[in-house]
Amino acid sequence: MDIKPTYDITKDYYYNFEHGPFYSGDYPTNLKVESVHLFGKKVDFPLGVPAGLLLNGRWVETYGKLGFPVLVYKTVRSCKYPCHPYPNCLYVKTAMIDPDDPPEYILAPKGYVPESYRLVTITNSFGMPSMDPEWWQEDIASLKRRLPEGCFLIGSGVGTHTGSTEEIAEDFVRVAEMLAEVGVDAVELNFSCPNVKDHEGSIYMDPELSAYILAKVKKAVPYVPLLVKIGLLIGDKLREFVRACAPYVEGVAGINSFQARVVDEMGKPALGEDREKSGVCGWALRRCALRFTAELRKIRDEIKADFLIFSCGGVTDRESYKEFINAGAHVVMSCTGAMFNPLLAREIRGGED
Ligand SMILES: Cc1cc2nc3c(=O)[nH]c(=O)nc-3n(C[C@H](O)[C@H](O)[C@H](O)COP(=O)(O)O)c2cc1C
């Protein structure tokens, strides 16, 4: 058994926030450097950790030292916001998800543990908690002083839904301004959380609204590269989204976790009655994410857009990293893979071809 999680799924988010990451090994040295330029900044390797695992500056710093140069600080808000209750992560047992024939439900059997980090698939359910902005702004400012050369720090933010569409758009602007203020290298707006019930989590399904918010944010912080994080879209829906939003962004990141009904052996919601659906990520998401990446790259090239593609979804080993590069990703990211194998960057960047 090779699973060595840095996030303890038997404990809640707050415990992990305060005490994690749980890694006491050596940091890899002599990692292969394949420099890429991201919006004018030289970065050591096109590999990163997407929004989610890096709960605060300590987590970001640890994964930077573990060899992931592109680092996304977990999604924050313009106000303090609570996390969904424990459990926040469960192992699930499923075949690889087929984007053309998605499963009706996904099983989280009690006591089940996958046999290898390469196959880990989980459901996660946090609801995008946030510390208050004073706290995370100070944390990011201090992190910036510690991060080594060759890294690229992305701040992810979400607007909080308080009423009208206009209000959520204004809150996206507010959080983007707060992130820009502390000098992140790029701002990412999360339009796709499978774990919140209202509008916040499904903005990416509405190209017009997405473009409206992105245009407002771009106008407010024109000097910071802007990324948008989306969930699984393919075919015409992806094309429509890209056509509407490409003028406002320098990067598209995806995919977010796949929203599914996750049940226990009795067919009951595995996370509790009030959380019938949640996000599924890790190995089983790979086929969906590869299809998304290949289609996104094709559309981008067809319309001669120049945004960069930040791909994630089921990258758990060196082979899958290469599959995403071949599919057209500019940067490949791993959340679940990096969570259960902190030495994944060494595996990917280590040896010769
Ligand atoms: C523990 C955990 C927390 C996450 N939290 C966020 C988040 O706050 N914002 C976000 O945009 N995505 C979040 N995600 C989704 C990941 O960024 C990623 O899109 C998804 O997990 C697919 O990648 P993976 O298969 O490598 O895990 C989270 C994922 C995990 C596993």
XYZ file of C-alpha atoms and ligand atoms in Angstrom, residues 50-53 74-75 89 122 124 126 128 156 188 190 229 255-257 281-283 285 312-315 333-337 339, ligand 1:
63
model
C -5.112 23.280 -8.479
C -7.411 25.041 -6.020
C -8.396 22.896 -3.064
C -5.550 21.063 -1.404
C -7.562 27.338 -2.024
C -10.594 29.389 -3.076
C -13.696 13.531 1.940
C -12.653 10.493 -3.662
C -14.966 16.007 -1.576
C -16.280 21.618 1.617
C -15.708 26.748 -0.282
C -8.582 31.535 -6.429
C -8.597 32.549 -10.824
C -14.136 29.637 -9.562
C -12.080 27.640 -13.447
C -12.088 20.528 -14.787
C -13.611 20.839 -11.384
C -14.862 17.692 -9.594
C -12.286 13.685 -8.286
C -9.082 11.735 -8.759
C -8.337 8.764 -11.019
C -12.139 11.741 -13.573
C -6.610 18.890 -13.930
C -8.662 15.779 -13.292
C -7.219 12.370 -12.533
C -3.504 13.061 -12.889
C -2.222 20.032 -12.262
C -3.027 17.338 -9.725
C -5.128 17.724 -6.611
C -6.190 14.245 -5.501
C -3.015 12.658 -6.924
C -2.894 14.719 -1.882
C -9.842 18.419 -1.149
C -10.283 19.181 -2.360
C -10.732 20.502 -2.239
C -11.105 21.223 -3.379
N -11.457 22.539 -3.249
C -11.592 23.322 -4.368
C -11.732 24.728 -4.274
O -11.773 25.307 -3.179
N -11.846 25.435 -5.430
C -11.791 24.858 -6.671
O -11.856 25.551 -7.691
N -11.654 23.505 -6.777
C -11.533 22.741 -5.681
N -11.317 21.380 -5.800
C -11.300 20.770 -7.151
C -9.885 20.620 -7.720
O -9.264 21.864 -7.945
C -9.903 19.856 -9.056
O -10.606 20.627 -9.991
C -10.535 18.489 -8.976
O -10.265 17.874 -7.750
C -10.063 17.588 -10.108
O -8.684 17.361 -10.026
P -8.048 16.019 -9.377
O -8.712 14.852 -10.048
O -6.578 16.124 -9.642
O -8.376 16.057 -7.929
C -11.020 20.611 -4.663
C -10.619 19.278 -4.756
C -10.247 18.556 -3.635
C -9.778 17.141 -3.774
